[in-house]
GROMACS .gro file of C-alpha atoms in nm:
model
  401
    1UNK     CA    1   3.441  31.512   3.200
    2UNK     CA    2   3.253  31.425   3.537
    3UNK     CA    3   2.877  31.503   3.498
    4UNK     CA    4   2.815  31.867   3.619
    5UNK     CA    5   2.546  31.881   3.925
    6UNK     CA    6   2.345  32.185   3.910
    7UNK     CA    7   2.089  32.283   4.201
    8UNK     CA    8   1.799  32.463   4.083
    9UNK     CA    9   1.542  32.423   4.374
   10UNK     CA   10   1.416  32.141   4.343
   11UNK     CA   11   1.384  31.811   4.533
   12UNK     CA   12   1.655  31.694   4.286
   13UNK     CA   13   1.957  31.871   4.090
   14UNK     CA   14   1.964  31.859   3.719
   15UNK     CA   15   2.271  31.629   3.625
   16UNK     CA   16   2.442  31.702   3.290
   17UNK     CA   17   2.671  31.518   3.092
   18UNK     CA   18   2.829  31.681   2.819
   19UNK     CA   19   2.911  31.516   2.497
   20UNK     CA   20   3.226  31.317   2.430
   21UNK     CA   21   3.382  31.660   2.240
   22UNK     CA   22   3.227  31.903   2.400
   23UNK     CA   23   3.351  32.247   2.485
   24UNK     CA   24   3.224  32.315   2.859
   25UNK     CA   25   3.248  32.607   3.135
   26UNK     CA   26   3.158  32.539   3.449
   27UNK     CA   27   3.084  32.878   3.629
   28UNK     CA   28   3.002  32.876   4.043
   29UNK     CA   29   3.072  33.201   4.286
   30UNK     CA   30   3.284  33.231   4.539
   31UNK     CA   31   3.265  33.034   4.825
   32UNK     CA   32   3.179  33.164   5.185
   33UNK     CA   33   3.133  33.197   5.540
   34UNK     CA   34   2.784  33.095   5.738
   35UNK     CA   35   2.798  33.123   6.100
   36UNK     CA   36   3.052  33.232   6.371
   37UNK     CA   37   3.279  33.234   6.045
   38UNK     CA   38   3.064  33.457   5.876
   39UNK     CA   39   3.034  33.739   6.208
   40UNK     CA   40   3.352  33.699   6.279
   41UNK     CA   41   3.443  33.800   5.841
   42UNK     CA   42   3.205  34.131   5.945
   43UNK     CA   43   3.380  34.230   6.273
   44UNK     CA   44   3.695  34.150   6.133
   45UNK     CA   45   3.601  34.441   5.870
   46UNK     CA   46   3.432  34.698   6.142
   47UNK     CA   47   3.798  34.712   6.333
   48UNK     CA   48   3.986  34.744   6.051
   49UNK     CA   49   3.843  34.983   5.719
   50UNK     CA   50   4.085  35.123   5.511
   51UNK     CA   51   3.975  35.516   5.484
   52UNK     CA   52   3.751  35.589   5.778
   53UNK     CA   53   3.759  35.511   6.175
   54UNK     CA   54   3.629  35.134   6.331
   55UNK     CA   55   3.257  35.170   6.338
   56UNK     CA   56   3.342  35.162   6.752
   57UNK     CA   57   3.491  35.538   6.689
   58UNK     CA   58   3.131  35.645   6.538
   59UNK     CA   59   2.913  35.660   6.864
   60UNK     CA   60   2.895  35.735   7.169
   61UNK     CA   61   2.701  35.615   7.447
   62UNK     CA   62   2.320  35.822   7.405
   63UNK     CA   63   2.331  35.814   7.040
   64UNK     CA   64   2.025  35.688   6.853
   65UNK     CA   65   2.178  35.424   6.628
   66UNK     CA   66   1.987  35.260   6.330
   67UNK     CA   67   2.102  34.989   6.117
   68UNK     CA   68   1.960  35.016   5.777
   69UNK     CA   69   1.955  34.662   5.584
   70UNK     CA   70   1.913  34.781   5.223
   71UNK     CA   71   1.745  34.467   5.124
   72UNK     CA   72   1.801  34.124   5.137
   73UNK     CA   73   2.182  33.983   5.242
   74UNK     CA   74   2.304  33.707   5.291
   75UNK     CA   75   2.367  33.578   5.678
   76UNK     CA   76   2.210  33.866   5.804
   77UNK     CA   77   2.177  33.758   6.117
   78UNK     CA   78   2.574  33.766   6.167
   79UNK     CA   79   2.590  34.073   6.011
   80UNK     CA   80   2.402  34.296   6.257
   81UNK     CA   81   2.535  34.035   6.574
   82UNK     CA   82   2.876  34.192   6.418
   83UNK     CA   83   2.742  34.547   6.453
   84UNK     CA   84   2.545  34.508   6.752
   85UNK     CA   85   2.852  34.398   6.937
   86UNK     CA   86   3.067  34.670   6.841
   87UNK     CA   87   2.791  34.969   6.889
   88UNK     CA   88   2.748  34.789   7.273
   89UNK     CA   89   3.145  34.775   7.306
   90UNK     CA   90   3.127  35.157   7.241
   91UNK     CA   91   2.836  35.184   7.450
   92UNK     CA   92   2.570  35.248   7.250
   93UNK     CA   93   2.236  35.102   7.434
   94UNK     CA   94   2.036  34.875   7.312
   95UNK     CA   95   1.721  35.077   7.393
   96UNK     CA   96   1.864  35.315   7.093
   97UNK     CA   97   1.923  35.112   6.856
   98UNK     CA   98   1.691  34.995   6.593
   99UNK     CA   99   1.770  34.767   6.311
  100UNK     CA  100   1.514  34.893   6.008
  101UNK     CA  101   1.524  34.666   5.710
  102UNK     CA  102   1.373  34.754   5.381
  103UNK     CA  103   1.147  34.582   5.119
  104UNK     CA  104   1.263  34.452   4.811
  105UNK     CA  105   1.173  34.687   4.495
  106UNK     CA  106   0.906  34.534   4.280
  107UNK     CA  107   1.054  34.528   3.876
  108UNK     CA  108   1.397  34.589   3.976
  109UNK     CA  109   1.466  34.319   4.231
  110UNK     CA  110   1.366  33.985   4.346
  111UNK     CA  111   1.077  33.978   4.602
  112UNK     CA  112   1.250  33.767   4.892
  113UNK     CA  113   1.341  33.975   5.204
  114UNK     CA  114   1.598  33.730   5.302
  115UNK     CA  115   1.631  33.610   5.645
  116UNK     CA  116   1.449  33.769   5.913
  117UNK     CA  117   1.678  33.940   6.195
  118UNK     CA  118   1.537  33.908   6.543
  119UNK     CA  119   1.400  34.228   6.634
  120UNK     CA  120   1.427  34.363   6.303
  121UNK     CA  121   1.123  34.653   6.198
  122UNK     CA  122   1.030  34.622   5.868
  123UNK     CA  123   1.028  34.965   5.663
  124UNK     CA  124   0.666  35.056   5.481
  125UNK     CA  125   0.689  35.314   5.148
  126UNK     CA  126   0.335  35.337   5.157
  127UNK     CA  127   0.315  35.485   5.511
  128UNK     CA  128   0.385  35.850   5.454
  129UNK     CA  129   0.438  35.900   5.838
  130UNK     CA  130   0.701  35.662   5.868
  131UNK     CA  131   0.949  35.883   5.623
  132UNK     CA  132   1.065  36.203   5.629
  133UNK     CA  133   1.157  36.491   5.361
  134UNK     CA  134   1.551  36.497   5.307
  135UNK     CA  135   1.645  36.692   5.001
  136UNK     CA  136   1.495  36.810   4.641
  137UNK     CA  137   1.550  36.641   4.307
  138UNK     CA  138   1.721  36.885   4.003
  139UNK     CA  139   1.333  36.953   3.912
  140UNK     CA  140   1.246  37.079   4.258
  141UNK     CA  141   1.045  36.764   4.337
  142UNK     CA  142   1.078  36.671   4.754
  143UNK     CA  143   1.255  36.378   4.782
  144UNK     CA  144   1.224  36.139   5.123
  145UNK     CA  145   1.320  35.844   5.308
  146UNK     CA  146   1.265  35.663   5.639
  147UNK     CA  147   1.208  35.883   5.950
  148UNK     CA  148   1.394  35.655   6.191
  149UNK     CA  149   1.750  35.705   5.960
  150UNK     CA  150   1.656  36.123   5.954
  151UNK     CA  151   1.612  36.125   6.300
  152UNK     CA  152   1.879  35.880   6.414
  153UNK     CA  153   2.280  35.990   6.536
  154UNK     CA  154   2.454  35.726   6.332
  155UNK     CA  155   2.250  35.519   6.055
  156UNK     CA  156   2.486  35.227   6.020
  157UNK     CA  157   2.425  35.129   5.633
  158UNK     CA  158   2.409  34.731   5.512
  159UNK     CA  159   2.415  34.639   5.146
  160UNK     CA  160   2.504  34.365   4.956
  161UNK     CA  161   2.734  34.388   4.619
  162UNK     CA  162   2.647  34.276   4.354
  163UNK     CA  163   2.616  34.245   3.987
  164UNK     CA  164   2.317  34.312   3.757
  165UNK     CA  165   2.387  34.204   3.369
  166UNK     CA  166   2.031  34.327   3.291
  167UNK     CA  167   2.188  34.688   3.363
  168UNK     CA  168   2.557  34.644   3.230
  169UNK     CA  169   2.713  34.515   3.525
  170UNK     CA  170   2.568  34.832   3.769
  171UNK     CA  171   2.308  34.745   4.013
  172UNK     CA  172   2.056  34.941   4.304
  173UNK     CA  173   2.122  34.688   4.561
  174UNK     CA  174   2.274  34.792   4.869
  175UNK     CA  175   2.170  35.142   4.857
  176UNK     CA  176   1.981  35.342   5.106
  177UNK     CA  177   1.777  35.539   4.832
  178UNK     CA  178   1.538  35.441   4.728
  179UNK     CA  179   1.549  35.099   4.959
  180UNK     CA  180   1.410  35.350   5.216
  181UNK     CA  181   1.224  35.621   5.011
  182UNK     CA  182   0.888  35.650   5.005
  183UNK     CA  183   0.630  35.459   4.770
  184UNK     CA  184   0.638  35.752   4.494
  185UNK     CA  185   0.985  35.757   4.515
  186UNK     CA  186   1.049  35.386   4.463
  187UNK     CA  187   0.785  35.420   4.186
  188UNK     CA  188   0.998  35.713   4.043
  189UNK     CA  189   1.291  35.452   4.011
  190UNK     CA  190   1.120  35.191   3.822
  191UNK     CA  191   0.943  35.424   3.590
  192UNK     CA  192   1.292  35.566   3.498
  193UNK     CA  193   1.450  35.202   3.410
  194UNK     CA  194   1.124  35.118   3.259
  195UNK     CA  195   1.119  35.397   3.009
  196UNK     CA  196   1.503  35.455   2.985
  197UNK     CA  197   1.670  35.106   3.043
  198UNK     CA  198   2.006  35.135   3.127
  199UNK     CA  199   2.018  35.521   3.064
  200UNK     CA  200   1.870  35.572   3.369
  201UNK     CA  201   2.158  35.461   3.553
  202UNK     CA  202   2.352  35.768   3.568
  203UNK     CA  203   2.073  35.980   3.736
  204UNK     CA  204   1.988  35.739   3.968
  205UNK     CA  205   2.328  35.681   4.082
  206UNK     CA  206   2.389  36.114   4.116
  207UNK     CA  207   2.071  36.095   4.295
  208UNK     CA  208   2.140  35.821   4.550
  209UNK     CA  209   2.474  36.005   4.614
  210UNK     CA  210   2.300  36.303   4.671
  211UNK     CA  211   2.071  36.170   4.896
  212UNK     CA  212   2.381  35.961   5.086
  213UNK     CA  213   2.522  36.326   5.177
  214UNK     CA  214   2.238  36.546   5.303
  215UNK     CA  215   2.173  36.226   5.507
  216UNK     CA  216   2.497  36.245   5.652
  217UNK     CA  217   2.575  35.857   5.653
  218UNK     CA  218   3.016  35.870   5.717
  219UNK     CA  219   3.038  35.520   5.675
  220UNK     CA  220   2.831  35.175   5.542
  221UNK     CA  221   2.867  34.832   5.539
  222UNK     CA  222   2.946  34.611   5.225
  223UNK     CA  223   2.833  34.209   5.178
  224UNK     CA  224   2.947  34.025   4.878
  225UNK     CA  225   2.760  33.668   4.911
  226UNK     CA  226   2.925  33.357   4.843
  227UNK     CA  227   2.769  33.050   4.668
  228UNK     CA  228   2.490  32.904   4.831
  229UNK     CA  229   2.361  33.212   5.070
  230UNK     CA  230   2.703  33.247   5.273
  231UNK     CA  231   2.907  33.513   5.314
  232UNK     CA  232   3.226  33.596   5.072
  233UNK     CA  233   3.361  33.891   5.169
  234UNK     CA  234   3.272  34.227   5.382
  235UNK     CA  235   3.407  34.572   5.386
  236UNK     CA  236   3.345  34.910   5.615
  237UNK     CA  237   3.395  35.202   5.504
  238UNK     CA  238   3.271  35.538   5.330
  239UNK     CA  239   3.036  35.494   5.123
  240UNK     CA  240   3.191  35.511   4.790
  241UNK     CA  241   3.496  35.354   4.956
  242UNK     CA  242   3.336  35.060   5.026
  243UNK     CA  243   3.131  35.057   4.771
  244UNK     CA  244   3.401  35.042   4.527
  245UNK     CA  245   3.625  34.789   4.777
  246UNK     CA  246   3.348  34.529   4.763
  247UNK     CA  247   3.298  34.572   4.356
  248UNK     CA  248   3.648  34.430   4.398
  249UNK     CA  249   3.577  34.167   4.596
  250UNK     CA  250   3.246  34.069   4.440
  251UNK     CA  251   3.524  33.959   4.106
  252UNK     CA  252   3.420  33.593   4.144
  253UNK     CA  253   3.118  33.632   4.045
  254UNK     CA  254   3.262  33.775   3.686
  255UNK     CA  255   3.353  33.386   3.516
  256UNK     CA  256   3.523  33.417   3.203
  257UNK     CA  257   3.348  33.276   2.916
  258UNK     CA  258   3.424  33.275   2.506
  259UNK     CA  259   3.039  33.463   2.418
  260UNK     CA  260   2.987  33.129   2.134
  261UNK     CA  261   2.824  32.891   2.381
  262UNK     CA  262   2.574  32.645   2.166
  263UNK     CA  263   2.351  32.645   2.458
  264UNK     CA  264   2.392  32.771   2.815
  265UNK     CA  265   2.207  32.602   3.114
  266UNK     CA  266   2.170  32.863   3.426
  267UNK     CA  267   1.991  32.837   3.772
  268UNK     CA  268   1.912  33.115   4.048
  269UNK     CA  269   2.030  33.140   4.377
  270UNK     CA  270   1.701  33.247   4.442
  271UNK     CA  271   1.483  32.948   4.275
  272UNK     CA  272   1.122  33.122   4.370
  273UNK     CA  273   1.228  33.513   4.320
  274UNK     CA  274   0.981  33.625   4.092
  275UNK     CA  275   1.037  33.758   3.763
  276UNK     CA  276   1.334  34.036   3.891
  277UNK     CA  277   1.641  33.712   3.941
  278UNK     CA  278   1.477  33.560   3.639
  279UNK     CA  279   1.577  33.846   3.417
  280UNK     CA  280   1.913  33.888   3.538
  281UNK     CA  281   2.003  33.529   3.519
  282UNK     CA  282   1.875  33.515   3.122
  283UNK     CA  283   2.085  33.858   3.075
  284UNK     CA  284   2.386  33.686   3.243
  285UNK     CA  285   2.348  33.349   3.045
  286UNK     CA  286   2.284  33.548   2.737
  287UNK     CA  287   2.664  33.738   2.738
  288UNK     CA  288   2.793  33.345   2.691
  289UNK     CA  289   2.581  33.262   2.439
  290UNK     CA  290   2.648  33.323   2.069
  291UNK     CA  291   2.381  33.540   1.907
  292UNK     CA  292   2.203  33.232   1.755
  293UNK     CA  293   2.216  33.031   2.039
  294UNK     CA  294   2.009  32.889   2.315
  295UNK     CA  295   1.940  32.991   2.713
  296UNK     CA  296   1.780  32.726   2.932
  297UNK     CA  297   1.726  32.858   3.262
  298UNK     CA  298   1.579  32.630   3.566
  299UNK     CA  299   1.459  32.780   3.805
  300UNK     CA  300   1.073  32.716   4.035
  301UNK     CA  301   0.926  33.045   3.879
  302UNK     CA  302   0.560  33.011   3.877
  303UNK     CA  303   0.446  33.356   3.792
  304UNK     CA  304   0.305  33.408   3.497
  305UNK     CA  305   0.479  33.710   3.272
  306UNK     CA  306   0.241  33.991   3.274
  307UNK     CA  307   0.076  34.127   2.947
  308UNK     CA  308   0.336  34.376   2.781
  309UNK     CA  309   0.593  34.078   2.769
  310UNK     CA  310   0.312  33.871   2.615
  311UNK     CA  311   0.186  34.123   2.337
  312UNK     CA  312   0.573  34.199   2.294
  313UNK     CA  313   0.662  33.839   2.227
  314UNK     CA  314   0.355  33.818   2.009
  315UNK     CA  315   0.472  34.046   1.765
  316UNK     CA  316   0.345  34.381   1.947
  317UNK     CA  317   0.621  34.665   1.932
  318UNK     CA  318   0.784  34.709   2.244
  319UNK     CA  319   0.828  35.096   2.304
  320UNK     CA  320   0.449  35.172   2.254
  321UNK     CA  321   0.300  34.903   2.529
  322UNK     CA  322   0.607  35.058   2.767
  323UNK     CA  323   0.478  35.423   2.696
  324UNK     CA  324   0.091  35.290   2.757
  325UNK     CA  325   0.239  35.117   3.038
  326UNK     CA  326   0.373  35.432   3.182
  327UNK     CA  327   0.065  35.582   3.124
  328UNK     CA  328  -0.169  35.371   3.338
  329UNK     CA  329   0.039  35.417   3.630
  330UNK     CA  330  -0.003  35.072   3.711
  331UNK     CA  331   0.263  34.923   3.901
  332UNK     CA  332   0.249  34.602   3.803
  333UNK     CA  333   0.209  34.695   3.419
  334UNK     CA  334   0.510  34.904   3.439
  335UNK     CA  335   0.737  34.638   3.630
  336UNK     CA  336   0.647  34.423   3.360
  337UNK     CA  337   0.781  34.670   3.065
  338UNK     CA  338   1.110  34.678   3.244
  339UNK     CA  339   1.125  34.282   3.211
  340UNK     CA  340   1.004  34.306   2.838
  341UNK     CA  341   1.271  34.582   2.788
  342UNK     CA  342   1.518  34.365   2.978
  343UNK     CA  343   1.470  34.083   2.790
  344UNK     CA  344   1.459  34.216   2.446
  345UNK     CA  345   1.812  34.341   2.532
  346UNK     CA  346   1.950  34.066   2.672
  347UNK     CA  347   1.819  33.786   2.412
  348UNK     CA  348   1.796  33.934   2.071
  349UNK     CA  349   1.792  33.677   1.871
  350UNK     CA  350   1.848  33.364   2.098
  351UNK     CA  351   1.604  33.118   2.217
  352UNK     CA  352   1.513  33.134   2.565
  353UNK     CA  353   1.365  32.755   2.714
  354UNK     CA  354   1.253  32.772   3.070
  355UNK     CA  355   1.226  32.471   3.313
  356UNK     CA  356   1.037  32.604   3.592
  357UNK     CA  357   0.690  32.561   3.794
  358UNK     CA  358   0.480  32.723   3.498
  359UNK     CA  359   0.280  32.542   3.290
  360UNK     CA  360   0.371  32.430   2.949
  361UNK     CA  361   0.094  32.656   2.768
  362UNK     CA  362   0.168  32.956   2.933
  363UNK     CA  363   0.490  32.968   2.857
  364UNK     CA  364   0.446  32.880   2.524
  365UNK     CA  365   0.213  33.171   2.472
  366UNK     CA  366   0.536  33.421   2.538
  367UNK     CA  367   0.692  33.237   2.249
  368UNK     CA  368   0.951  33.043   2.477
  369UNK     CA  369   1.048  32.738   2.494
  370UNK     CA  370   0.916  32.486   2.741
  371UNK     CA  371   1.086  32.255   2.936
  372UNK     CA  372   0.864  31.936   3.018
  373UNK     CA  373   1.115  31.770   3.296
  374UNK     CA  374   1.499  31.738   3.405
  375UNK     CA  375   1.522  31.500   3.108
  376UNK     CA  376   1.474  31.755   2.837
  377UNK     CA  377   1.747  32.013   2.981
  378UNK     CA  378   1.985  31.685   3.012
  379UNK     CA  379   1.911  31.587   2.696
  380UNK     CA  380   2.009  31.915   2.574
  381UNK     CA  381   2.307  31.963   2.706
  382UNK     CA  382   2.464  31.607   2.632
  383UNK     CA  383   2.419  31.793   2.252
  384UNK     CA  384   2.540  32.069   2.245
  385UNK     CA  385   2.901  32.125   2.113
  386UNK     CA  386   2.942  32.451   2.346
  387UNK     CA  387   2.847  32.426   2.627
  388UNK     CA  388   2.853  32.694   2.941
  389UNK     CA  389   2.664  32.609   3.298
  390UNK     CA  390   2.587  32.926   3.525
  391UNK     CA  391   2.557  32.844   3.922
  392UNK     CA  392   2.337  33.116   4.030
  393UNK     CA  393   2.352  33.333   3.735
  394UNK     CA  394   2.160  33.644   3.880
  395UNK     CA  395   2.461  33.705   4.056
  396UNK     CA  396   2.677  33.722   3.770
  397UNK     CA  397   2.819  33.890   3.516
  398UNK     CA  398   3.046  33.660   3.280
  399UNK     CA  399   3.355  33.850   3.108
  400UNK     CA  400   3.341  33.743   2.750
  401UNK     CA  401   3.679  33.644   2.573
   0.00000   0.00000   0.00000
């Protein structure tokens, strides 16, 4: 077959070519819209949800509007031109409306905001005055979130879709808790997934709903991204609704693959994300690989991995450094005993080699193996038997069989 080209952010791709006899997936996203395309994809979807009024029908001129970007999204820009120009066609001012975008969450996502909006305001957890109590947990503990979506008429709510194979598929993109809760909240969150892994899903998902409905938010927004930060697919609706709609259309990103890949070679649509992409891409890759088999992942990571994935991969056991972890209330100690947890999932008994921005020893010090250059992930792949290639495998959660 053709060599397969594979971006990974650098100045050059990595070029593979497979063996003679090899076996070999080639797995990409959907493609997509940037552009006029792309706002035009989004208003096409405001005029025309399937359960609930255009977003035109929601306001009224005098309403205080806010547009709540949950996060990063692809072609944001011509996502809220989309909104903007229906909430003016209904009359909404522009004096009232305010489009409030959140920061990513630190152990759970990557740390790129994605691209700035012009006159965007940029949400701060740590400032208690800028949120606002909304409801109480099951334990009686006050819950909050942003001020501006509490006080606004209509909070407009943007999130992308998509998957997360570090927790089974599920993912806290997109939603408005806790993009916009307050510092202990957020903390809250990650503490949960760092002691519970994927059993934490099911209470933060009953407590993001409950939060959704004594906010009183009718209706949200939905991005899937296509390949290469562009727009696949939108949907407005409820918010379950279109949650559920755009789980649908987020299906490309689930590339069927046999689970008894010799090696698999992923990238990152974000190359520089931090440690947050780099665990969901090796939980992605992993699903393809067979259980003895090898993950290379290039990407341009160039943060170290903290100290309870170190003393983990040197032979520590795991659950005590998460519970001291816990303990020290460190946030940076506990983000890092979600990736150890993470990765101890994903990999079990597979070999993970990295070609990124680190240096050789210190990723050799986490037991890993390193990647010196291109060459050596080439190399490897023109052996294997097996072979599977992941285009932006954060995104992605392969169906196995």
């Amino acid at each position: 077959m053709k060599p397969i080209v594979l971006p990974y952010g650098a100045d050059e791709p990595l070029v593979l070519e497979p063996g003679p006899h090899a076996e070999v997936t080639f797995a990409r996203g959907p493609e997509g819209q940037t552009g006029d395309r792309a706002q035009a994809l989004v208003g096409a979807a405001l005029d025309a949800p399937p359960r609930c009024p255009p977003l035109g029908v929601h306001v009224v001129p005098g309403d205080r509007v806010a547009i709540a970007l949950a996060g990063a999204m692809p072609c944001a820009h011509e996502v809220v031109e989309a909104i903007l120009d229906r909430l003016a066609r209904a009359g909404a001012a522009a004096a009232d409306t305010i489009v409030l975008r959140s920061p990513p969450i630190v152990g759970l996502q990557g740390s790129g905001h994605g691209a700035a909006v012009a006159g965007e305001v940029a949400f701060d957890p740590a400032r208690e005055s800028e949120s606002s109590y909304i409801a109480a947990d099951i334990d009686g503990r006050p819950l909050h979130i942003a001020r501006v979506l509490v006080d606004a008429d209509v909070v407009v709510a943007v999130g992308t879709r998509t998957w997360d194979a570090a927790l089974g598929g599920s993912s806290i993109d997109g939603e408005l808790w806790p993009a916009f809760a307050r510092a202990a909240g957020r903390a809250d969150v990650v503490r949960g997934f760092a002691r519970s892994g994927r059993k934490a899903r099911g209470p933060f998902r009953a407590r993001a709903r409950e939060i959704g409905w004594q906010l009183g938010a009718m209706a949200g927004i939905r991005v899937v991204p296509g390949r290469g930060d562009s727009l696949h697919a939108a949907v407005f609706d409820t918010p379950w609704g279109a949650a559920r709609a755009a789980l649908r259309l987020a299906e490309g990103w689930r590339p069927r693959v046999s689970g008894d890949a010799d090696l698999v070679v992923a990238s990152l649509a974000e190359p520089s994300g931090g440690i947050g992409p780099v665990i969901r891409a090796v939980a992605a890759a992993a699903r393809a690989a067979r259980p003895e088999g090898t993950v290379c992942l290039a990407c341009r990571l160039a943060e170290p991995f903290g100290p309870v994935v170190q003393r983990w991969r040197q032979g520590v056991a795991l659950e005590p450094l998460v519970m001291e972890a816990l303990r020290s209330g460190d946030a940076a100690l506990v983000a890092d005993a979600i990736a150890a947890r993470f990765l101890r999932r994903a990999l079990g008994d597979r070999r993970l080699v990295l070609l990124c921005d680190l240096p050789g020893d210190a990723v050799e010090e986490v037991a890993f193996g390193h990647a010196s250059s291109p060459e050596a992930v080439e190399r490897l792949a023109h052996r294997a038997e097996r072979l599977v290639v992941l285009e932006e495998a954060e995104r992605m959660f392969p169906r196995i069989g």
